[in-house]
PDB file of C-alpha atoms and ligand atoms in Angstrom:
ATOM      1  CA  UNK T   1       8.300 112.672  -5.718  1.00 56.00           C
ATOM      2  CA  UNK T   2      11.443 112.790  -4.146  1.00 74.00           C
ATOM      3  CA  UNK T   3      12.892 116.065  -6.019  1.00 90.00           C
ATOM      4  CA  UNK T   4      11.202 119.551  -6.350  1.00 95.00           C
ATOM      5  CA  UNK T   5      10.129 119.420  -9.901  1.00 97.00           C
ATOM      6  CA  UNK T   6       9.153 123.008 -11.715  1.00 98.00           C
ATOM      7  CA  UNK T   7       7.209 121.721 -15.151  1.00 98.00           C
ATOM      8  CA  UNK T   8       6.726 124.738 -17.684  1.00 98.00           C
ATOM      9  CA  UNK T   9       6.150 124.930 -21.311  1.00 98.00           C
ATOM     10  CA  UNK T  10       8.401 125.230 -23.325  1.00 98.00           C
ATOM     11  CA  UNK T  11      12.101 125.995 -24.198  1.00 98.00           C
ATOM     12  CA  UNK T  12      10.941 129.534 -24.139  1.00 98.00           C
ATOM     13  CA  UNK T  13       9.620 129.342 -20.413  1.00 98.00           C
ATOM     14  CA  UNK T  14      12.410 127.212 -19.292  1.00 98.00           C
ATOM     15  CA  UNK T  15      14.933 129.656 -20.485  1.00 98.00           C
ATOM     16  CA  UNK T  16      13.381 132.242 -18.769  1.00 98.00           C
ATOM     17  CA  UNK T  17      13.134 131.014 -15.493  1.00 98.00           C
ATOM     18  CA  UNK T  18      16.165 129.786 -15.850  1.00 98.00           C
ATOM     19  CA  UNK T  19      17.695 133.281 -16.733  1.00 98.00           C
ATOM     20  CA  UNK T  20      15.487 134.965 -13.789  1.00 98.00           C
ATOM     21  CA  UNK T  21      17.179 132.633 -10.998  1.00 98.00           C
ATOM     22  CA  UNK T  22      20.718 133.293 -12.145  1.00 98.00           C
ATOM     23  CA  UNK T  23      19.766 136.800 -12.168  1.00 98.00           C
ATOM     24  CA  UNK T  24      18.583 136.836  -8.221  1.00 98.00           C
ATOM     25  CA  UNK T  25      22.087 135.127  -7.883  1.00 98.00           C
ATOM     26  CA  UNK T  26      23.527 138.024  -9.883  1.00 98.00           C
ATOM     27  CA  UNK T  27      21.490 140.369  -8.080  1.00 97.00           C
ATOM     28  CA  UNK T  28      21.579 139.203  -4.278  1.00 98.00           C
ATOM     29  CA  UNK T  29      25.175 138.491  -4.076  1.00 98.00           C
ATOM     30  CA  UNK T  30      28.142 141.403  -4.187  1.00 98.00           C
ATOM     31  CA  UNK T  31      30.171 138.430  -5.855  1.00 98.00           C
ATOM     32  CA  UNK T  32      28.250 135.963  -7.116  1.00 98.00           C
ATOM     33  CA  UNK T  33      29.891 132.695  -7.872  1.00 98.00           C
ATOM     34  CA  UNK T  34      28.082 130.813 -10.956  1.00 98.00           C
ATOM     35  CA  UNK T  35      28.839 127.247 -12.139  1.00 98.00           C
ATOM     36  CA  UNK T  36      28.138 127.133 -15.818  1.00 98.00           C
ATOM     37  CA  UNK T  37      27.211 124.505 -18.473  1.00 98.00           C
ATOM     38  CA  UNK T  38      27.120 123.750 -21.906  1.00 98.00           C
ATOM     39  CA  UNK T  39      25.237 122.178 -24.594  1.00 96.00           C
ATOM     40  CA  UNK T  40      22.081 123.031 -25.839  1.00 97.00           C
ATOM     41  CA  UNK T  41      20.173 122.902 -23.486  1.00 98.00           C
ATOM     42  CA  UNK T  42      21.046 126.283 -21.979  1.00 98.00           C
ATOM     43  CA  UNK T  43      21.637 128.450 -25.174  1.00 98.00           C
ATOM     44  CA  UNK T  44      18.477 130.121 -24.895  1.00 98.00           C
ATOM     45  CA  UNK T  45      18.740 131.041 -20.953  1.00 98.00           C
ATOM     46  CA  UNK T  46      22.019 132.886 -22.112  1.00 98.00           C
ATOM     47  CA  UNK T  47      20.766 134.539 -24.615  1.00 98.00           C
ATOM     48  CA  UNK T  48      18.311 136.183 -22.254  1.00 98.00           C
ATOM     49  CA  UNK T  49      20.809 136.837 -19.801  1.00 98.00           C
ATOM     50  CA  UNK T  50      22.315 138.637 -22.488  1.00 98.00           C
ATOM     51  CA  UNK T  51      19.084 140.558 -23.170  1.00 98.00           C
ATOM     52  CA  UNK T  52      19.101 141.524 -19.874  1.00 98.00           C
ATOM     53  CA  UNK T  53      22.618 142.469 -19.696  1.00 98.00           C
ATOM     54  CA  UNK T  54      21.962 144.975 -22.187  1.00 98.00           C
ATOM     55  CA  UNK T  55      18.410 146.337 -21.377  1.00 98.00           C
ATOM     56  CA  UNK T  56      20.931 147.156 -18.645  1.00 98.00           C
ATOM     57  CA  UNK T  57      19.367 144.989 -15.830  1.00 97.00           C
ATOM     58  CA  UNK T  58      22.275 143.029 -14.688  1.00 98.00           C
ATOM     59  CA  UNK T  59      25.939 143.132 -14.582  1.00 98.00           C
ATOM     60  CA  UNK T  60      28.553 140.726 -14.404  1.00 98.00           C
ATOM     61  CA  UNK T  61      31.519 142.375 -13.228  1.00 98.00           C
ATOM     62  CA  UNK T  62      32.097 140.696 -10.060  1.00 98.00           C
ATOM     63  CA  UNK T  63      30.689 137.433 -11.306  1.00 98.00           C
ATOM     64  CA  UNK T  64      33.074 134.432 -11.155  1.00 98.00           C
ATOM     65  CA  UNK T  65      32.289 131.673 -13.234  1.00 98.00           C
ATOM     66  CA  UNK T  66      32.973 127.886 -13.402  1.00 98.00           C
ATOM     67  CA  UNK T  67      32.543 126.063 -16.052  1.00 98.00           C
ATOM     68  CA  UNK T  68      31.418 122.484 -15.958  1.00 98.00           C
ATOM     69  CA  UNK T  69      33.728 120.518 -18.122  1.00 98.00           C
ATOM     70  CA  UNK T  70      35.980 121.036 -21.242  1.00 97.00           C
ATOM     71  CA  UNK T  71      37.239 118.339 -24.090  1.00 97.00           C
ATOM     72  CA  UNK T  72      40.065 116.897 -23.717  1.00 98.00           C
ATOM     73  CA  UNK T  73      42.924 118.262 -26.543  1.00 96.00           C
ATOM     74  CA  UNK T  74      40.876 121.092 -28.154  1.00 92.00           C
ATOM     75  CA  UNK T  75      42.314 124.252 -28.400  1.00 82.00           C
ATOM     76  CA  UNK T  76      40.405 126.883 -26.630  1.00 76.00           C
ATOM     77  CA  UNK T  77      39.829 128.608 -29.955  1.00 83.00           C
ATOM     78  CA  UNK T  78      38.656 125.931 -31.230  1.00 90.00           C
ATOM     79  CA  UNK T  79      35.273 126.207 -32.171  1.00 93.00           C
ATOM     80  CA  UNK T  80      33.731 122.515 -30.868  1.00 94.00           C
ATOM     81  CA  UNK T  81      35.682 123.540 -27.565  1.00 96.00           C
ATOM     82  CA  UNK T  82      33.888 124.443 -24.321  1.00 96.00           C
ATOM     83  CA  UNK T  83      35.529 127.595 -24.323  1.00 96.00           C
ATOM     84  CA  UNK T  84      34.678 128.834 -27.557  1.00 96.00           C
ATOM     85  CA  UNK T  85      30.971 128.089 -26.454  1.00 97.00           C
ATOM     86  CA  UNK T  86      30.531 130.032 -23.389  1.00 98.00           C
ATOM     87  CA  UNK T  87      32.880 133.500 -25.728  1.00 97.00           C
ATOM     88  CA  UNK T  88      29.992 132.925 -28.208  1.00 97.00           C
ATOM     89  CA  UNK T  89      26.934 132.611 -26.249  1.00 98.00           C
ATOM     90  CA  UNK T  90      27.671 134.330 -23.306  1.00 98.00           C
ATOM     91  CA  UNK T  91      31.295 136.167 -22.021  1.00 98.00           C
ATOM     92  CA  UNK T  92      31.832 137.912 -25.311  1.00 98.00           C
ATOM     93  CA  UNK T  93      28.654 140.139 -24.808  1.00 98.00           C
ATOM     94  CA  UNK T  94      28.754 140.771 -21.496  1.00 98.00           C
ATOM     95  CA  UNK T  95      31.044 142.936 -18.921  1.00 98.00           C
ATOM     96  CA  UNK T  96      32.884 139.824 -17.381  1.00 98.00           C
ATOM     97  CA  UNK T  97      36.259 140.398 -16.374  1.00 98.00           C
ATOM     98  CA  UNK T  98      37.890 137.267 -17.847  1.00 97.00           C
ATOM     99  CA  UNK T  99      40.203 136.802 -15.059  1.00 98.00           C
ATOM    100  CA  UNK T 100      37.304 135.378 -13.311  1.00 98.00           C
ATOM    101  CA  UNK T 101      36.411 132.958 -15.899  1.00 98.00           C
ATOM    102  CA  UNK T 102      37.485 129.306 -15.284  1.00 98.00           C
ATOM    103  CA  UNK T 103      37.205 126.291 -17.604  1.00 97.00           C
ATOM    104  CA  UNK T 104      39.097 123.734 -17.310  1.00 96.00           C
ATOM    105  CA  UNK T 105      41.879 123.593 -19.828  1.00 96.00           C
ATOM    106  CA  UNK T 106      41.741 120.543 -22.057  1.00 95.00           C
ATOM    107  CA  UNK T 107      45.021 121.672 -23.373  1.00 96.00           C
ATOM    108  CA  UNK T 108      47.655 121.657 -20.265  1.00 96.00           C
ATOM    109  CA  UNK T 109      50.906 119.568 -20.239  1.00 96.00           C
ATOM    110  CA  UNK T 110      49.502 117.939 -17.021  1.00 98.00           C
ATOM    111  CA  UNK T 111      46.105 117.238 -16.928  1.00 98.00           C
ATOM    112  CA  UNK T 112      45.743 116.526 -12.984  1.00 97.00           C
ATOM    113  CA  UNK T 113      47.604 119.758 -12.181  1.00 98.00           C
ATOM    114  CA  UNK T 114      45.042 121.173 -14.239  1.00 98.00           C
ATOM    115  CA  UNK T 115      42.235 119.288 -12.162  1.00 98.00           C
ATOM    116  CA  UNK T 116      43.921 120.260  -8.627  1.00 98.00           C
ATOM    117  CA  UNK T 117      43.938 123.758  -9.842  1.00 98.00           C
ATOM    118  CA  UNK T 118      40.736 124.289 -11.086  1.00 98.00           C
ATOM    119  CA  UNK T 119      39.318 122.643  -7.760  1.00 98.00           C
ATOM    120  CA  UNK T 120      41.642 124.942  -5.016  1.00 98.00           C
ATOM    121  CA  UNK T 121      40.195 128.073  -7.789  1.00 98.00           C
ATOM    122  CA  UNK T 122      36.783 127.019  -6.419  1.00 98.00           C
ATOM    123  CA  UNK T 123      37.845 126.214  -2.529  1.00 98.00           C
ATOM    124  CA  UNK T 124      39.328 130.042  -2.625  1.00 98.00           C
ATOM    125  CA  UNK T 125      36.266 131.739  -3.748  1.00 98.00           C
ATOM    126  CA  UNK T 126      33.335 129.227  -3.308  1.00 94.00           C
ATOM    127  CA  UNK T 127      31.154 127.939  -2.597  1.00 98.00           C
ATOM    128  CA  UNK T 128      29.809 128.159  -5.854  1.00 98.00           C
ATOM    129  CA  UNK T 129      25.615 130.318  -5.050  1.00 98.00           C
ATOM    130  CA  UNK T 130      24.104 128.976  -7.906  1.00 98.00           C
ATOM    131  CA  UNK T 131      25.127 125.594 -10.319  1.00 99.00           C
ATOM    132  CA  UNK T 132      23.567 125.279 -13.622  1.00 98.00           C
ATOM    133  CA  UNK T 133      23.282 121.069 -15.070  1.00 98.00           C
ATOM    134  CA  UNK T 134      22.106 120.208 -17.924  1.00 98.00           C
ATOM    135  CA  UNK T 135      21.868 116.115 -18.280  1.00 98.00           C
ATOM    136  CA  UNK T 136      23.297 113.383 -21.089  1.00 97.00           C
ATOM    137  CA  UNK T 137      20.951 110.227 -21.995  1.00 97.00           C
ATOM    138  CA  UNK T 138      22.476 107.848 -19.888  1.00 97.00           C
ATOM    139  CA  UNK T 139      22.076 110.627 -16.744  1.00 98.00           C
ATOM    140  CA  UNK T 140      25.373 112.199 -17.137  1.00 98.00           C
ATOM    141  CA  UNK T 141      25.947 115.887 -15.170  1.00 98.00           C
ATOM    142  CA  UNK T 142      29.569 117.584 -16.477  1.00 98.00           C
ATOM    143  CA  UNK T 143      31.147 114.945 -17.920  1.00 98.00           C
ATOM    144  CA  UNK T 144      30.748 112.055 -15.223  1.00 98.00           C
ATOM    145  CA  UNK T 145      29.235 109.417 -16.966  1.00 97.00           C
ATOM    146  CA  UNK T 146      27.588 106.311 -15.189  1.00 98.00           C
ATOM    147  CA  UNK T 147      29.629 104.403 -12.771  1.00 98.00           C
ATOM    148  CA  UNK T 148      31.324 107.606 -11.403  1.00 98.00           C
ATOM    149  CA  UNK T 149      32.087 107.786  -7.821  1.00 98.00           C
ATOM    150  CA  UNK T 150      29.353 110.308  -5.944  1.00 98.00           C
ATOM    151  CA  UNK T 151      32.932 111.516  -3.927  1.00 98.00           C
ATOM    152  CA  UNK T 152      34.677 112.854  -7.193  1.00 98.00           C
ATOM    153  CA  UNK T 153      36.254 115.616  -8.006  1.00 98.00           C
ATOM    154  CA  UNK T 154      37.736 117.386 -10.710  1.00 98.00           C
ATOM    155  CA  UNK T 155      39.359 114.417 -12.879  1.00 98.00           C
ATOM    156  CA  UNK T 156      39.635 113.655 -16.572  1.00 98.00           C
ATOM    157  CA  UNK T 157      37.050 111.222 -17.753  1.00 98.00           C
ATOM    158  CA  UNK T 158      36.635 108.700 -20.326  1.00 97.00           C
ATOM    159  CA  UNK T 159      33.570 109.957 -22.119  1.00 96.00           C
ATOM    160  CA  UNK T 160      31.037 106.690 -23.172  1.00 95.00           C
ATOM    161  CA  UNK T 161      30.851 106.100 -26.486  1.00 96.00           C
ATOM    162  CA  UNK T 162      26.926 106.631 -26.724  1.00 95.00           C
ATOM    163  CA  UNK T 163      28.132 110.403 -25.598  1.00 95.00           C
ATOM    164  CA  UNK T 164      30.239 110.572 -28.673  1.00 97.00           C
ATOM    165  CA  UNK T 165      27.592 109.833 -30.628  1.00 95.00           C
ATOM    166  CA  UNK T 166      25.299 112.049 -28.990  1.00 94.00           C
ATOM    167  CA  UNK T 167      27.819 115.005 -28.759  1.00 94.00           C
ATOM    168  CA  UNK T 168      28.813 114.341 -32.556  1.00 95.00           C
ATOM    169  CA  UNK T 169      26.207 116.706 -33.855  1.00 93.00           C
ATOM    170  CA  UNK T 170      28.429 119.655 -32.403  1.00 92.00           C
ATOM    171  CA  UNK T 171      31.247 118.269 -35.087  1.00 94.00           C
ATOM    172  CA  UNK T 172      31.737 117.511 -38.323  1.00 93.00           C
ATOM    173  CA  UNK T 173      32.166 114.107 -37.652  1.00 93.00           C
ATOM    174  CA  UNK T 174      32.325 111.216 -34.636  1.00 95.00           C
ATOM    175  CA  UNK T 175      36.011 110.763 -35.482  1.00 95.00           C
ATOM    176  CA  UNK T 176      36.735 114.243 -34.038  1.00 93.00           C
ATOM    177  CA  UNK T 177      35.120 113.812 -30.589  1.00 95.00           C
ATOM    178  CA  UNK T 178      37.593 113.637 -27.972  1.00 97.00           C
ATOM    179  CA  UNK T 179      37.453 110.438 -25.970  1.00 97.00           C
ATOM    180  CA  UNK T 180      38.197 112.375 -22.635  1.00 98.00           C
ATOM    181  CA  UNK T 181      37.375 115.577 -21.182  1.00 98.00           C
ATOM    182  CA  UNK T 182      38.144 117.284 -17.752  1.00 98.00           C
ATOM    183  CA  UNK T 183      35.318 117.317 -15.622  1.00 98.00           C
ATOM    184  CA  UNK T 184      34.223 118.916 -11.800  1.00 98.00           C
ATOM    185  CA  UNK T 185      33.296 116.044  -9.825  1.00 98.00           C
ATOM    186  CA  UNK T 186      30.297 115.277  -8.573  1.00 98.00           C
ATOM    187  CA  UNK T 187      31.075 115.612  -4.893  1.00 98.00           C
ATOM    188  CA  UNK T 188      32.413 119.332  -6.286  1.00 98.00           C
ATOM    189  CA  UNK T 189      29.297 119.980  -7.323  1.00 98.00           C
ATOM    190  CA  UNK T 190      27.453 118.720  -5.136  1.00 98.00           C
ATOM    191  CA  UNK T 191      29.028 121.149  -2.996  1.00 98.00           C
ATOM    192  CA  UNK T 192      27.345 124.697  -4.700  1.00 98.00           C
ATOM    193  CA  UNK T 193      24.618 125.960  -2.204  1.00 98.00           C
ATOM    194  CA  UNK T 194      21.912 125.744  -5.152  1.00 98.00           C
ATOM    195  CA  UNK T 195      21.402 123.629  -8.074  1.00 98.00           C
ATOM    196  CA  UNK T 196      19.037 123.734 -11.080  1.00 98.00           C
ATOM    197  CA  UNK T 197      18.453 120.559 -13.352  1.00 98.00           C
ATOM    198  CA  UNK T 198      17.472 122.140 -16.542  1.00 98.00           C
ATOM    199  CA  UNK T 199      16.070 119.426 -18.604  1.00 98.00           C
ATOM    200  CA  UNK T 200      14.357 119.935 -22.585  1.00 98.00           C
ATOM    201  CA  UNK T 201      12.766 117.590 -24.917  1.00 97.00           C
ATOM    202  CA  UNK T 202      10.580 114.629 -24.279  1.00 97.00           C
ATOM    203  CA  UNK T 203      13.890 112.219 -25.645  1.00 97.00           C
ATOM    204  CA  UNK T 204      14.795 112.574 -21.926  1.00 98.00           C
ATOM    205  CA  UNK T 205      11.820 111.324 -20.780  1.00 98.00           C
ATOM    206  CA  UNK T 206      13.076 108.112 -19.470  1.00 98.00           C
ATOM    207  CA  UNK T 207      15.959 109.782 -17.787  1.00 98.00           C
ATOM    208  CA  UNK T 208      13.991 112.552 -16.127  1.00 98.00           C
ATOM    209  CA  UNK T 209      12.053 109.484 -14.454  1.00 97.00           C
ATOM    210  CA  UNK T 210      14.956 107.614 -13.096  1.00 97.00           C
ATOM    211  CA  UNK T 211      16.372 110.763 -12.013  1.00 98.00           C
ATOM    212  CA  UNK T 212      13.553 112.081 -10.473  1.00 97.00           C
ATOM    213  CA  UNK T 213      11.460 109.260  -9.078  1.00 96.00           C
ATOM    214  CA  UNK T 214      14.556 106.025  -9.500  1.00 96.00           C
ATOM    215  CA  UNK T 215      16.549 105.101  -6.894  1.00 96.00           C
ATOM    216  CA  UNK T 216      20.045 107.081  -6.022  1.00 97.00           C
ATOM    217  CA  UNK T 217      22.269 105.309  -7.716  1.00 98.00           C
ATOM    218  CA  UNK T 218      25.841 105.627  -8.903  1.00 98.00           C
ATOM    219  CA  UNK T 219      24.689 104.049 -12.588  1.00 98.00           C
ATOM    220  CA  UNK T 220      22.524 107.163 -12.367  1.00 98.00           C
ATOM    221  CA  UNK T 221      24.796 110.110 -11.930  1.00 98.00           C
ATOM    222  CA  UNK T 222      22.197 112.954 -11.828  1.00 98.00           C
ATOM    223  CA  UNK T 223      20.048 110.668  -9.600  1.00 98.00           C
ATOM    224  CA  UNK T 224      22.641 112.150  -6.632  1.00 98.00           C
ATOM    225  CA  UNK T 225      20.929 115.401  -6.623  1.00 98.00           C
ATOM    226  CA  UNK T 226      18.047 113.905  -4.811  1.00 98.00           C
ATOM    227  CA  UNK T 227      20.108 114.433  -1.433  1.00 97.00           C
ATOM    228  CA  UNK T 228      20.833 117.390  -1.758  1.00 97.00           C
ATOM    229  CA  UNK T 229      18.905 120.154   0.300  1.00 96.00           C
ATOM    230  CA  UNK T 230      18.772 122.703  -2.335  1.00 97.00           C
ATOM    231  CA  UNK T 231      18.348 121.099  -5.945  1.00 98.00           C
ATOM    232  CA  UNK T 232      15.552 120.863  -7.844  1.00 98.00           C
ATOM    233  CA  UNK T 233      14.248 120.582 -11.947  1.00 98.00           C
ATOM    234  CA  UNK T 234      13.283 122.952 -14.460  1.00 98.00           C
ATOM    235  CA  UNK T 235      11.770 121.238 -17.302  1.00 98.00           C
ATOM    236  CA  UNK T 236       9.311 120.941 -20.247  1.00 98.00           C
ATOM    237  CA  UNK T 237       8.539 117.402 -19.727  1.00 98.00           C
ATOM    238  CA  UNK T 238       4.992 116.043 -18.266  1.00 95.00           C
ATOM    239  CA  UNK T 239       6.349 113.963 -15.152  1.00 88.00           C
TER     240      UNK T 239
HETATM  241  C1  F6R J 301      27.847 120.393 -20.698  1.00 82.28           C
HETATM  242  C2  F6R J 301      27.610 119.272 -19.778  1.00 82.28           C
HETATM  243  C3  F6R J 301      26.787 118.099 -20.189  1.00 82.28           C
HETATM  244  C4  F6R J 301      25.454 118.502 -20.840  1.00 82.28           C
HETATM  245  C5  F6R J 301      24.641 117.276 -21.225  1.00 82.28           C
HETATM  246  C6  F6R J 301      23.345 117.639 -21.934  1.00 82.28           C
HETATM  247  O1  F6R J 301      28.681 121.360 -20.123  1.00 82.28           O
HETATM  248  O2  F6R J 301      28.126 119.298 -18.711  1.00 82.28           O
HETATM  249  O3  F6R J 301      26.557 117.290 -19.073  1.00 82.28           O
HETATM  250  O4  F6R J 301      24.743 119.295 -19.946  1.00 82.28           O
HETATM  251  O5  F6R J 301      25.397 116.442 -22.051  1.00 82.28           O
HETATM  252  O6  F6R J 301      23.651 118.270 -23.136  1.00 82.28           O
HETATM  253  P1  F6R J 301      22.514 118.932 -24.045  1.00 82.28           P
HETATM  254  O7  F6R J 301      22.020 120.130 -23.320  1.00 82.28           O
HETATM  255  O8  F6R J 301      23.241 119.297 -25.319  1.00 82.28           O
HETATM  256  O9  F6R J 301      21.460 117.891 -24.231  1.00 82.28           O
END
């Protein structure tokens, strides 16, 4: 095995760990620096931080967050936007001061201004303590899809059709999933000091393997965490 591996469970168990590492992040640090992610994988792991916000066992008022990617021309009150996610599941119930929220805003006039801004926000303030990935089908981590360069940074991507597809559950159609996003690279986040893989649901089976035990691979994206000296897996899957 080439990557530290932690099998649990369940959902319910992977949440939880999950939750417990970003709080020794939240806890350790006088101003922690998360990096975020979407989906569903982690819904669960902020709805316990949120339980734990309130039983009054963590703040987040010197957090600073970054957020993995965003869709491409979605407002950020629309609901299928990135944005609107993390309000709902996590910022809106918690004592984050929003100034220190970033997400990448699918809706600026120049997109690689947006890119070069979002990456000097995390070269001020970073590294980033503690990065949270969850993984697409074809091995995706933010929104770099197979193919992208293991030296990328923040850039707007082409997302793969087969991610449309996938991501279309989130809308009310296929029609209305953007076809680009803005996404941190994967040499930015490759550069956060600790990073958890959470992965869910035997459909990522396959994946888990290639990432895990494949070779490192730019066809692979997630396979790239297998250099790093301070990644590792959280999942539900027997591997
Ligand atoms: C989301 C993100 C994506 C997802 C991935 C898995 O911010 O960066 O890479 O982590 O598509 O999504 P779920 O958890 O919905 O299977």
């Amino acid at each position: 095995m080439k990557m530290k591996v932690i099998k649990v469970e369940d959902n319910n168990a992977l949440s939880t760990k999950a939750a417990n590492i970003v709080c020794e992040v939240l806890k350790k640090e006088s101003r922690p620096v998360l990096g975020l992610a979407t989906g569903s994988t982690p819904k669960k792991m902020y709805e316990f931080l949120v339980e734990r916000y309130r039983k009054g066992e963590i703040s987040f008022k010197d957090t600073i967050t970054f957020n993995l990617d965003e869709y491409v021309g979605l407002a950020l009150t629309d609901s299928f936007s990135y944005r609107y996610y993390m309000e709902k599941h996590l910022f809106q119930h918690v004592d984050i001061n929003k100034e220190n929220v970033y997400i990448p805003d699918g809706l600026a006039k120049d997109l690689s201004k947006e890119c070069e801004a979002f990456e000097r926000a995390i070269d001020k303030v970073g590294p980033i303590h503690l990065q949270i990935l969850g993984v697409g089908l074809n091995g995706h981590i933010g929104f770099n899809e197979p193919g992208t360069s293991f030296k990328s940074r923040t850039h707007v991507a082409k997302l793969e059709e087969s991610t449309r597809q996938v991501n279309s559950r989130f809308f009310n159609s296929i029609d209305e999933v953007p076809k680009e996003a803005l996404t941190m690279g994967i040499g930015t986040i490759m550069e956060a000091e600790e990073i958890v893989l959470l992965v869910q649901g035997e459909h990522k089976a396959k994946i888990l393997e290639k990432i895990v035990y494949g070779d490192v691979t730019e066809e692979v994206p997630a396979s790239v965490l297998q250099t790093h000296p301070n990644a590792y897996v959280i999942t539900d899957i027997d591997i």
